[in-house]
Each structure stands twice: as structure tokens, then as C-alpha cells.
mmCIF file of C-alpha atoms and ligand atoms in Angstrom:
data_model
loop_
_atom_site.group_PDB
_atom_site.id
_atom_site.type_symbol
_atom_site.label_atom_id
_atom_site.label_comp_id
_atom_site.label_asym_id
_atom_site.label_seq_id
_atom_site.Cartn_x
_atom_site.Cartn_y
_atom_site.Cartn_z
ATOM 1 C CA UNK A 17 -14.955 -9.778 4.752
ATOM 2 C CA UNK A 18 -11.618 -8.506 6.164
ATOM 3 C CA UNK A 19 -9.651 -11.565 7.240
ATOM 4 C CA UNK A 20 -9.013 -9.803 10.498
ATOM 5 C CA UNK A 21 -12.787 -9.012 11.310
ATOM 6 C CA UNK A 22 -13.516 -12.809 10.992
ATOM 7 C CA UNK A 23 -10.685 -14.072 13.249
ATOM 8 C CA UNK A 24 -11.527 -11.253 15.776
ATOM 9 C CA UNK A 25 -15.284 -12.808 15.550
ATOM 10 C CA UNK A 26 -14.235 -16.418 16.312
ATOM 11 C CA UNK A 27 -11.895 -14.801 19.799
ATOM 12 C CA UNK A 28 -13.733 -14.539 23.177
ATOM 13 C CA UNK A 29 -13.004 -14.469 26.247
ATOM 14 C CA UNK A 30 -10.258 -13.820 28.121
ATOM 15 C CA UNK A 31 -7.680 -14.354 24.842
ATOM 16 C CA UNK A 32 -9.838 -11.826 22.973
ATOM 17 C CA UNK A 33 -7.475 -8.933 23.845
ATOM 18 C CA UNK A 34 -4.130 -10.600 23.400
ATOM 19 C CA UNK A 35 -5.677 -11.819 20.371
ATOM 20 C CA UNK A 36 -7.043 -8.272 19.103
ATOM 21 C CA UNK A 37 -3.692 -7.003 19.645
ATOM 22 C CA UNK A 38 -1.537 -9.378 17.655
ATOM 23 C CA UNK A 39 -4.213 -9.061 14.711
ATOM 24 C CA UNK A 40 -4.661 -5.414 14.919
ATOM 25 C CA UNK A 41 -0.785 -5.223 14.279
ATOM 26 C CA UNK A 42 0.038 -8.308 11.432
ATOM 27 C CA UNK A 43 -3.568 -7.043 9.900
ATOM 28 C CA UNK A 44 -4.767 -3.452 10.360
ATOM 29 C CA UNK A 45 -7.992 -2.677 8.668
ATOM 30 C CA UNK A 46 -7.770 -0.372 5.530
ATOM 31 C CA UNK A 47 -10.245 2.695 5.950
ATOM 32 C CA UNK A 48 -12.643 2.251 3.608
ATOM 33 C CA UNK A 49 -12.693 6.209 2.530
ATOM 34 C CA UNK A 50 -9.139 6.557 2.440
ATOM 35 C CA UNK A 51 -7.735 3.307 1.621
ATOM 36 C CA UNK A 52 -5.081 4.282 4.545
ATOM 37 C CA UNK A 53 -3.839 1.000 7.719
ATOM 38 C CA UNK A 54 -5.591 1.903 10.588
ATOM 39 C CA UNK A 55 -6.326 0.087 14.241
ATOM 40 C CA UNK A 56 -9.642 -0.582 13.898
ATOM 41 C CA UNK A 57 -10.701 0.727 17.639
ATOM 42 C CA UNK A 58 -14.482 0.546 17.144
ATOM 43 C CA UNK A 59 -13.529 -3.827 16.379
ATOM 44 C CA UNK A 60 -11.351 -3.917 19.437
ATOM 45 C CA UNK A 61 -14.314 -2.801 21.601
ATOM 46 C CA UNK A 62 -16.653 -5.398 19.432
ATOM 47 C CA UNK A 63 -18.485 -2.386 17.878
ATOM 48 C CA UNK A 64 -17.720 -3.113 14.551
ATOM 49 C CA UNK A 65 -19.197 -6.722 14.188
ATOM 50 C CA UNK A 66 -21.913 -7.204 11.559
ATOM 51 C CA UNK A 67 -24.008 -9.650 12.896
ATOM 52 C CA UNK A 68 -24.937 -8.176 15.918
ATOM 53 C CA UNK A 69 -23.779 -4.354 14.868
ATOM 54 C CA UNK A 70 -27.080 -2.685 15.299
ATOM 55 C CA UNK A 71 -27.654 -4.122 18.543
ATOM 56 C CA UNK A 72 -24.626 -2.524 19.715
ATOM 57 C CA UNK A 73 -26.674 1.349 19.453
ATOM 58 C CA UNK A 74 -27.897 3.277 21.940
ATOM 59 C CA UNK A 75 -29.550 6.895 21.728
ATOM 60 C CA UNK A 76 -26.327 9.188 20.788
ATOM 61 C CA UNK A 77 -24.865 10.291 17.085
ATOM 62 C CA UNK A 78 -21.166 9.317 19.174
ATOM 63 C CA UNK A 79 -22.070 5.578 19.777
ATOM 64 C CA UNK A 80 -22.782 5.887 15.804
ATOM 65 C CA UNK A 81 -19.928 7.371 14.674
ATOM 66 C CA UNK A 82 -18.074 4.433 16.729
ATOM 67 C CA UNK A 83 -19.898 1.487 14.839
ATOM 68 C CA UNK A 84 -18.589 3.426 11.958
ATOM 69 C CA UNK A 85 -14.918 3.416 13.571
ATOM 70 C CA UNK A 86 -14.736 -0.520 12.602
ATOM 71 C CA UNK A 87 -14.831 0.504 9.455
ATOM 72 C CA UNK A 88 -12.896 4.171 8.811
ATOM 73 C CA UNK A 89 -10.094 5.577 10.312
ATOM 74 C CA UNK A 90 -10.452 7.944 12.843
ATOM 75 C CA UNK A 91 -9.463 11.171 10.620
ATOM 76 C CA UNK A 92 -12.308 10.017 8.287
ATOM 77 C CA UNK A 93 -15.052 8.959 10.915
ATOM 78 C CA UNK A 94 -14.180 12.245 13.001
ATOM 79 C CA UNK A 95 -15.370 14.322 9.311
ATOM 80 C CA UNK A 96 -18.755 12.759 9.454
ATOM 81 C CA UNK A 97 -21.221 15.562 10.631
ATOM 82 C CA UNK A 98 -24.690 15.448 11.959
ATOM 83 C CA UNK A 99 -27.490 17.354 11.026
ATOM 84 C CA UNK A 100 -28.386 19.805 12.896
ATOM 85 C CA UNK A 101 -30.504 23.386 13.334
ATOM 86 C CA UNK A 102 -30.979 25.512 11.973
ATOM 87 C CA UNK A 103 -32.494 23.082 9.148
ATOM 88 C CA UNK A 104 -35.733 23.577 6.477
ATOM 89 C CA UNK A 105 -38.361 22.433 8.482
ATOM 90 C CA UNK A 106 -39.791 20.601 5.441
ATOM 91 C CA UNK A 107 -37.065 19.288 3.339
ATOM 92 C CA UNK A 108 -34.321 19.129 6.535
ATOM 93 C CA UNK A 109 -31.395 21.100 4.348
ATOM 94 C CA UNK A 110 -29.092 22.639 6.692
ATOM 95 C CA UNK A 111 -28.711 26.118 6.584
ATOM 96 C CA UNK A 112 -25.204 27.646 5.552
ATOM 97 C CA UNK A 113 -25.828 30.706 8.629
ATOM 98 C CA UNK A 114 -25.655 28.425 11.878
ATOM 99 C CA UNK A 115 -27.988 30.577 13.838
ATOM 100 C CA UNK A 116 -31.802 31.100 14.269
ATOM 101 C CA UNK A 117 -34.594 28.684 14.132
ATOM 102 C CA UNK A 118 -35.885 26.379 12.010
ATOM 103 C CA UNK A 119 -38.005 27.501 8.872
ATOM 104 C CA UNK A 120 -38.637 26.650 5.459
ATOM 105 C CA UNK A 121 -36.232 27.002 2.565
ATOM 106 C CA UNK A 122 -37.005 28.965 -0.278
ATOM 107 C CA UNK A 123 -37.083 26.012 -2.437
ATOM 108 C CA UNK A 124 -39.828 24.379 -0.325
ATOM 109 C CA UNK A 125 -41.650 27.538 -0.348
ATOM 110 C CA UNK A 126 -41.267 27.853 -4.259
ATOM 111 C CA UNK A 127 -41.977 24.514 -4.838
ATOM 112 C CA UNK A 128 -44.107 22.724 -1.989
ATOM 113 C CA UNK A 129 -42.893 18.980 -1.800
ATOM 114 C CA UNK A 130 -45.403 15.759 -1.176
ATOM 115 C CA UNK A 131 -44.075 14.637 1.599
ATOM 116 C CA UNK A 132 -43.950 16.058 5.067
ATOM 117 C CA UNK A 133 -40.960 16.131 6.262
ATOM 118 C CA UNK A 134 -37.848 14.910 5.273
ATOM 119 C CA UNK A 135 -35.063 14.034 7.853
ATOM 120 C CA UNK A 136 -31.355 12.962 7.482
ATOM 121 C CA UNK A 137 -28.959 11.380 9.835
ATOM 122 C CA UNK A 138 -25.738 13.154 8.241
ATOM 123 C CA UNK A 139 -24.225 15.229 5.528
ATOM 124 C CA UNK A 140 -23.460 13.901 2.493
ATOM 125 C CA UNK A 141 -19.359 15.227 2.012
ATOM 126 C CA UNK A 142 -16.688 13.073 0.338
ATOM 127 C CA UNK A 143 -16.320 10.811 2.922
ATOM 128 C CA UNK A 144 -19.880 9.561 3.758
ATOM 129 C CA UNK A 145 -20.603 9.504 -0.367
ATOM 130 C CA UNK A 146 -17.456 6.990 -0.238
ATOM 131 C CA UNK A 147 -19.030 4.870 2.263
ATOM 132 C CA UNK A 148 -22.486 4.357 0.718
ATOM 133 C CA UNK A 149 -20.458 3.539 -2.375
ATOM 134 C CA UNK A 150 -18.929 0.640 -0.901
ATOM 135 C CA UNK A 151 -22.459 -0.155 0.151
ATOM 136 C CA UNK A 152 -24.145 -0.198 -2.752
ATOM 137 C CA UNK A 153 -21.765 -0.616 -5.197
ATOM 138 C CA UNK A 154 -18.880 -2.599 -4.123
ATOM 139 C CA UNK A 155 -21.111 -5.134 -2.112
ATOM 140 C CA UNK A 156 -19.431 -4.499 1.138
ATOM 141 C CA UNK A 157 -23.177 -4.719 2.881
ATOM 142 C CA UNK A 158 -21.856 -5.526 6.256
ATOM 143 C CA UNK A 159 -22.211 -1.439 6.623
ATOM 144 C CA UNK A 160 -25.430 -1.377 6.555
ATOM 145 C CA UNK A 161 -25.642 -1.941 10.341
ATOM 146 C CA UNK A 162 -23.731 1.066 11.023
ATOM 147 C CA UNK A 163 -25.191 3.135 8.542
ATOM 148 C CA UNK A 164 -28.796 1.724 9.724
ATOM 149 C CA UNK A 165 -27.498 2.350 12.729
ATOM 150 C CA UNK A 166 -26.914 6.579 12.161
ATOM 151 C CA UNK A 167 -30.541 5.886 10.754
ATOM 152 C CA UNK A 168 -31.936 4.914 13.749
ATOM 153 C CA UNK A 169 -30.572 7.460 15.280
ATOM 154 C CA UNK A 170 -31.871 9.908 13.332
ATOM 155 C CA UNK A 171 -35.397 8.294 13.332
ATOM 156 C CA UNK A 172 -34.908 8.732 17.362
ATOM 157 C CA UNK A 173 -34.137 12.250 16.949
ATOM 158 C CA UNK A 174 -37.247 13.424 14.664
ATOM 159 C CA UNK A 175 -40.141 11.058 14.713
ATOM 160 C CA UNK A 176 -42.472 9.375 17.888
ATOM 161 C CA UNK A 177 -43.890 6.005 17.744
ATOM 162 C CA UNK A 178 -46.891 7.042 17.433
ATOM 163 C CA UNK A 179 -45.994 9.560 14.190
ATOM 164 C CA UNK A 180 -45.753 6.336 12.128
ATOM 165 C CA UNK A 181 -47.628 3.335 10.838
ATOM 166 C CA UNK A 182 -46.003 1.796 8.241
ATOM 167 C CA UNK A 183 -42.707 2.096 6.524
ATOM 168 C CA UNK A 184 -41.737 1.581 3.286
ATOM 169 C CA UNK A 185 -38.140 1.638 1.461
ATOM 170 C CA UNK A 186 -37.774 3.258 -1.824
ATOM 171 C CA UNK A 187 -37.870 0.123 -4.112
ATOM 172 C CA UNK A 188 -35.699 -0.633 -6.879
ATOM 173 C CA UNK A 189 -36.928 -1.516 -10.385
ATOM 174 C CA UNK A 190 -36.763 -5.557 -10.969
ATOM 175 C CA UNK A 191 -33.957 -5.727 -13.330
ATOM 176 C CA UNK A 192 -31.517 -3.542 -11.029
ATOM 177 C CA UNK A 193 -32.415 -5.177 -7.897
ATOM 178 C CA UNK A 194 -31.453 -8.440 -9.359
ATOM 179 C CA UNK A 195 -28.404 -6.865 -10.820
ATOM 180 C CA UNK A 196 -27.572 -5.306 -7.834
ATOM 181 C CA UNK A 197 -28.403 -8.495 -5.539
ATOM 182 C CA UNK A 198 -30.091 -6.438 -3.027
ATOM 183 C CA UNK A 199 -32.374 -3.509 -1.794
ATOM 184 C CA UNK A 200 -30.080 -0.679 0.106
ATOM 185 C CA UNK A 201 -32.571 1.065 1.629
ATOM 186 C CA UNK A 202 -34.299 -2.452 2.717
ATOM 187 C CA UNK A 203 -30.732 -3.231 4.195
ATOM 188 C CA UNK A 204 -30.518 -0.108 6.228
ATOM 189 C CA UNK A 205 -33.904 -0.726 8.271
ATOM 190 C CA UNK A 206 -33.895 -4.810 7.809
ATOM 191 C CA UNK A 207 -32.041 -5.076 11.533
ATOM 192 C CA UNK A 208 -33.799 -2.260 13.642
ATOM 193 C CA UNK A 209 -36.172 -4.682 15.105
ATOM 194 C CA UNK A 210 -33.020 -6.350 16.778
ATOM 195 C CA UNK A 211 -31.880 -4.118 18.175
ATOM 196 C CA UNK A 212 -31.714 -4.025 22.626
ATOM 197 C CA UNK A 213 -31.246 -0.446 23.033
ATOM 198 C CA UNK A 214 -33.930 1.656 24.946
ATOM 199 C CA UNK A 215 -35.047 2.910 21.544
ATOM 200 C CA UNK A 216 -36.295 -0.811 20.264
ATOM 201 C CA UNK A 217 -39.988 0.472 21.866
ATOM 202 C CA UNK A 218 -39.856 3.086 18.596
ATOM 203 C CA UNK A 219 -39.637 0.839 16.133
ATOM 204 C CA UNK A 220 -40.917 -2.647 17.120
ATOM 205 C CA UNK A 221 -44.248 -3.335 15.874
ATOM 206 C CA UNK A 222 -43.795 -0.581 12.759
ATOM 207 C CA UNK A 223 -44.589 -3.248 9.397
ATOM 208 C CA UNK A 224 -42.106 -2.633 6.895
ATOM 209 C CA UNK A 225 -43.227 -3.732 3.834
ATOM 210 C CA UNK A 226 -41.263 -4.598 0.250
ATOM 211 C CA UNK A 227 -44.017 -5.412 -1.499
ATOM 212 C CA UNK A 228 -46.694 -2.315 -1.109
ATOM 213 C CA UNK A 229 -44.544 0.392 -3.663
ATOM 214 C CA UNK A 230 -42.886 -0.907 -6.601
ATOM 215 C CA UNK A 231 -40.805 0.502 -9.106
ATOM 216 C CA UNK A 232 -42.463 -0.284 -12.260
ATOM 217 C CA UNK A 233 -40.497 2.184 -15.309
ATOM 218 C CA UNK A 234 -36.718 1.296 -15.337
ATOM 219 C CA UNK A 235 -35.237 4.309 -15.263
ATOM 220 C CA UNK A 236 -31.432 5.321 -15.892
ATOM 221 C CA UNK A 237 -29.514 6.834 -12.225
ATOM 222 C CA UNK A 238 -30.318 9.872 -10.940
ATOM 223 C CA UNK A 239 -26.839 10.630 -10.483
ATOM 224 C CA UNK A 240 -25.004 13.256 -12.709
ATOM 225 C CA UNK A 241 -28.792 14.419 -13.767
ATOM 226 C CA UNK A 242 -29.622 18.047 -13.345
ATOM 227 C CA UNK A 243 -32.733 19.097 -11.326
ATOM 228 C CA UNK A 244 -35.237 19.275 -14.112
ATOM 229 C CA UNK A 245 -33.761 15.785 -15.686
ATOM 230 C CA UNK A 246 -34.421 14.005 -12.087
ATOM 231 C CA UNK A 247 -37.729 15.152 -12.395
ATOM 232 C CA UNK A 248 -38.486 13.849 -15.651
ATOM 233 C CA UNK A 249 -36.434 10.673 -15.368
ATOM 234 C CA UNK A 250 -38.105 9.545 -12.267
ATOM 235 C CA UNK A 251 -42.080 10.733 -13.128
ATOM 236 C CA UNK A 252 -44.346 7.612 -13.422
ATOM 237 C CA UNK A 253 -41.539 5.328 -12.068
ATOM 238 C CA UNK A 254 -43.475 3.833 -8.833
ATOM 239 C CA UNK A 255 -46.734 2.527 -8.492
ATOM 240 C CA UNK A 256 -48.893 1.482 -5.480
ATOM 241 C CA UNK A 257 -49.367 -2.055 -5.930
ATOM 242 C CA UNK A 258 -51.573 -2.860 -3.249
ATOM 243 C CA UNK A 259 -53.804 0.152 -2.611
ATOM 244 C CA UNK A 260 -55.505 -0.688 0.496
ATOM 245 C CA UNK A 261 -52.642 -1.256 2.658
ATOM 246 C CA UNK A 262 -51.844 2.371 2.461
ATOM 247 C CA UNK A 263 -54.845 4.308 3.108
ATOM 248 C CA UNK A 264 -54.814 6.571 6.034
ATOM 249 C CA UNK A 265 -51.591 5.357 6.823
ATOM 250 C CA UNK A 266 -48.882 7.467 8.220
ATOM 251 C CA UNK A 267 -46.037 6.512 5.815
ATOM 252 C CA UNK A 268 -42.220 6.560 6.758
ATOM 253 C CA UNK A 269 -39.864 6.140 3.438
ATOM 254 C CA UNK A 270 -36.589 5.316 3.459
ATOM 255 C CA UNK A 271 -33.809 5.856 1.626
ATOM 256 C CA UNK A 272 -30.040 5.908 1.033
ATOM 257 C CA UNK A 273 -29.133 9.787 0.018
ATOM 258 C CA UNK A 274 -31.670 12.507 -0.220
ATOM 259 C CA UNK A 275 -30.002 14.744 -3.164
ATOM 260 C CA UNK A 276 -32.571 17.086 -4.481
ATOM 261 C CA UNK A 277 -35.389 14.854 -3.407
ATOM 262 C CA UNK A 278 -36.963 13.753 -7.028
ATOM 263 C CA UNK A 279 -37.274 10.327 -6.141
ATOM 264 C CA UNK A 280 -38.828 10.209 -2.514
ATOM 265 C CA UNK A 281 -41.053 13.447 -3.683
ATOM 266 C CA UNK A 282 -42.495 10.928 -6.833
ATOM 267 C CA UNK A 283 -42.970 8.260 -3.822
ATOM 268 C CA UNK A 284 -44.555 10.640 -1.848
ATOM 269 C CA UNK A 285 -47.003 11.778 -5.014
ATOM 270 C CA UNK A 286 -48.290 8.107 -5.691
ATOM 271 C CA UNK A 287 -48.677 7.254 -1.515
ATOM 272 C CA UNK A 288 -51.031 10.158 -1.199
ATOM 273 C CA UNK A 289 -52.622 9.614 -4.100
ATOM 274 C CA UNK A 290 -53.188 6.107 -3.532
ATOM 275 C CA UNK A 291 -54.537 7.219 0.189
ATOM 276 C CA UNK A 292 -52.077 7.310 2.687
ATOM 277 C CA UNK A 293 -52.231 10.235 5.224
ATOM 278 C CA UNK A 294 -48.901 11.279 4.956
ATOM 279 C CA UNK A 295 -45.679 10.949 4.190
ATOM 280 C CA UNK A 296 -42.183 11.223 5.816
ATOM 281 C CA UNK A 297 -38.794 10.515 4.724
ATOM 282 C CA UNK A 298 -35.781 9.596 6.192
ATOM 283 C CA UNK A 299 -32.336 8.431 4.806
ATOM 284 C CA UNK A 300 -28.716 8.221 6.190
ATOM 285 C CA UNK A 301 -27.488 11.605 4.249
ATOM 286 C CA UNK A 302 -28.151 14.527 3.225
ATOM 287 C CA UNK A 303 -26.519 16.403 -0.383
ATOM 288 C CA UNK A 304 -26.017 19.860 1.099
HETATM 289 ZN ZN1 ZN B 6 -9.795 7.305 6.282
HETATM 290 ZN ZN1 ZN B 7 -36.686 22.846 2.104
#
């Protein structure tokens, strides 16, 4: 961690601005998109501190981008766009023409998916792909309470209580997972339950459960594979391990990126097969 998050954490009180001040000048925070010094605002108005980040949310995308702020500069959080209609009402892909209602996509009407509906908090542009990089791939896992937190938001924005019984994040095989040290999509949801904002009645009392899909067929990354390659990398790669837990369930999966959809569709395939009602996807972006 940042030496100047964890001496901001250790200030309270009264010294905490004097304090925020001197740090924020002898040790600005680098943006983690841009590798440019910036004053980390979102820290200064303790947004941006891990351990309690996601209790810091309430209902609006703005309060989001500011947990984000602790971590980006401002250019870079101010790029980060929401999703927003006129979208596929299946598959949630934004339309390029910003007008009219909205419908399906001719991809979802060419090729019907498993799943329901698929939702995303964000757009997946340069910036937001550098940010889940440092997530998953540079360790830096203190974001996933912001990036939960544009989640939850999202979650807010498409689904009621009621619309879901169970939810389920898109395992990883063994072998990466203990590569890896850790489940991103586990991370993103792990803190929603603590969090005090009015929109804690959504999700408290949803199970989420590690255990119920597995991926049991290593399979090499999805990324840099073409359409047809996705498909065939990821078919037979999950399994239903415990059958009985899903049946007539309304399923909520979660995941990092939605890029063509491959992998949540194959989740979706073996969920309905193995019972469940339906299925419905989330994750934090969305490849455009
Ligand atoms: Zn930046
Ligand atoms: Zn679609």
C-alpha cells in the first residue's frame, strides 16, 4: 500500500487535515492509469480507505466515481462512463445512436444467450481496462472496494431484492486461483454485506456461494481470442458441483469484464441445466 494511504489511516481527529495536507504535498498518490502525482481528493475526504471503502457508498454512479478518486487522478476518473440507454435489453451493450429505447441487439437476436440479462456498471475504455489490471494482475486488491463499489451500484440500478436468490462469482480453475492468490470476482461482492448505505436491504441475506460452480477444464485466457476461439476455449470448463443448491434458483453471476460474453454464457448453460430458474449477470465493465 501507498505509504501515504497508511499514514493518512493512522490520522484522526482534529490533526487529520493538517496532517492530510503535509502528506498530500511530500507524497502525492501516483494515478494508477496514468502513472501521473496527483492530490488524492477522494483520501482527503476518507473515501479512498480500503477497509471500510464500500461502506462509504450510497445510491449514485458520482459517490462511485469518488471512491475511485483515491485511486486515479481526476482527468482519468472524470473518463470513466456509465452505462446507460439506449442499451440491448438482453446482453446490456450500449448502443453507438444515443436515442430511442431499449431493445435487443442483433447479436442477441442472432444468437439467443443463456442468461437473462446481463448488466454492467461501466464501459470498458483504456482507463477502466488499466484499473482492473492492477486488480487482478498487479495485486493491488485494495480496489476492489471501489470497483465493488460501481458494482453495487449497478446491481441498485437493474435488479430488486426480490429478482435474486443466490449469487455466484465466475470461479477460477484451481491451479490459477492459487497462482493468482485470489478470486476477483469473489473480491468485488466479498464486502457488500458491510456496507451502511440505504441499499444494504438489497443485498443482505442474498448467499453467495464459492463452492456451488467450479471451474473444472483449465483453460488458457480468453483474452486476445477471437469470438469463435472463446467459444471453444471455454465449452465444458464449469461444472455444477452441488446440484441441488441451484434448482429453481434465481441466479446472479458475477464477474470482472463482460467482453463478448463466452464465459458467463457457458455459466449460464450449466446453471440452467443443472436447474436453476434463471440467470443474470453482472460485472463492473462492459467491452463496447
Ligand atoms: Zn490518471
Ligand atoms: Zn445483445
Amino acid at each position: 500500500m501507498h505509504l501515504n494511504r497508511v499514514l493518512k489511516y493512522a490520522a484522526h481527529g482534529w490533526a487529520r487535515p493538517f496532517f492530510n495536507i503535509i502528506l498530500d504535498t511530500v507524497f502525492p498518490a501516483k494515478c494508477l492509469v496514468c502513472n501521473r502525482l496527483f492530490k488524492p481528493d477522494g483520501i482527503r475526504a476518507g473515501m479512498g480507505r480500503p477497509a471500510n471503502a464500500a461502506a462509504e457508498i450510497t445510491d449514485t454512479f458520482a459517490q462511485s466515481h469518488r471512491l475511485l478518486a483515491a485511486y486515479c487522478c481526476p482527468d482519468c476518473v472524470s473518463s470513466f462512463a456509465a452505462i446507460s440507454s439506449p442499451i440491448c435489453s438482453c446482453c446490456g451493450i450500449m448502443f453507438k445512436s444515443r436515442q430511442g429505447q431499449d431493445h435487443l441487439c442483433g447479436d442477441c437476436i442472432t444468437q439467443p444467450k443463456e442468461f437473462r440479462t446481463a448488466r454492467a456498471a461501466v464501459a470498458y475504455d483504456h482507463q477502466l481496462m488499466a484499473v482492473v489490471h492492477r486488480f487482478k494482475y498487479a495485486g493491488k486488491i485494495q480496489l476492489a472496494g471501489p470497483l465493488g463499489g460501481l458494482m453495487l451500484n449497478a446491481y441498485k440500478r437493474f435488479w430488486d431484492r426480490e429478482e435474486v436468490d443466490l449469487i455466484l462469482p465466475v470461479p477460477l480453475h484451481n491451479a490459477k486461483f492459487r497462482k493468482r492468490g485470489f478470486n476477483q470476482s469473489y473480491l468485488l461482492i466479498r464486502r457488500w454485506k458491510s456496507i451502511s448505505a440505504p441499499m444494504v436491504d438489497k443485498v443482505v441475506g442474498i448467499p453467495v456461494n464459492t463452492d456451488i460452480l467450479i471451474r473444472s477444464k483449465a483453460t488458457v485466457s480468453q483474452t486476445g481470442l477471437g469470438r469463435q476461439q472463446r467459444l471453444k476455449n471455454i465449452k465444458g470448463a464449469f461444472r455444477v458441483k452441488i446440484p441441488e443448491k441451484v434448482i429453481a434458483k434465481k441466479v446472479l453471476l458475477v464477474d470482472d469484464v463482460y467482453t463478448t460474453g463466452a464465459t458467463v454464457n457457458e455459466c449460464a448453460r450449466v446453471l440452467l441445466k443443472a436447474g436453476a430458474e434463471r440467470v443474470d449477470v453482472l460485472t463492473v465493465a462492459r467491452a463496447m
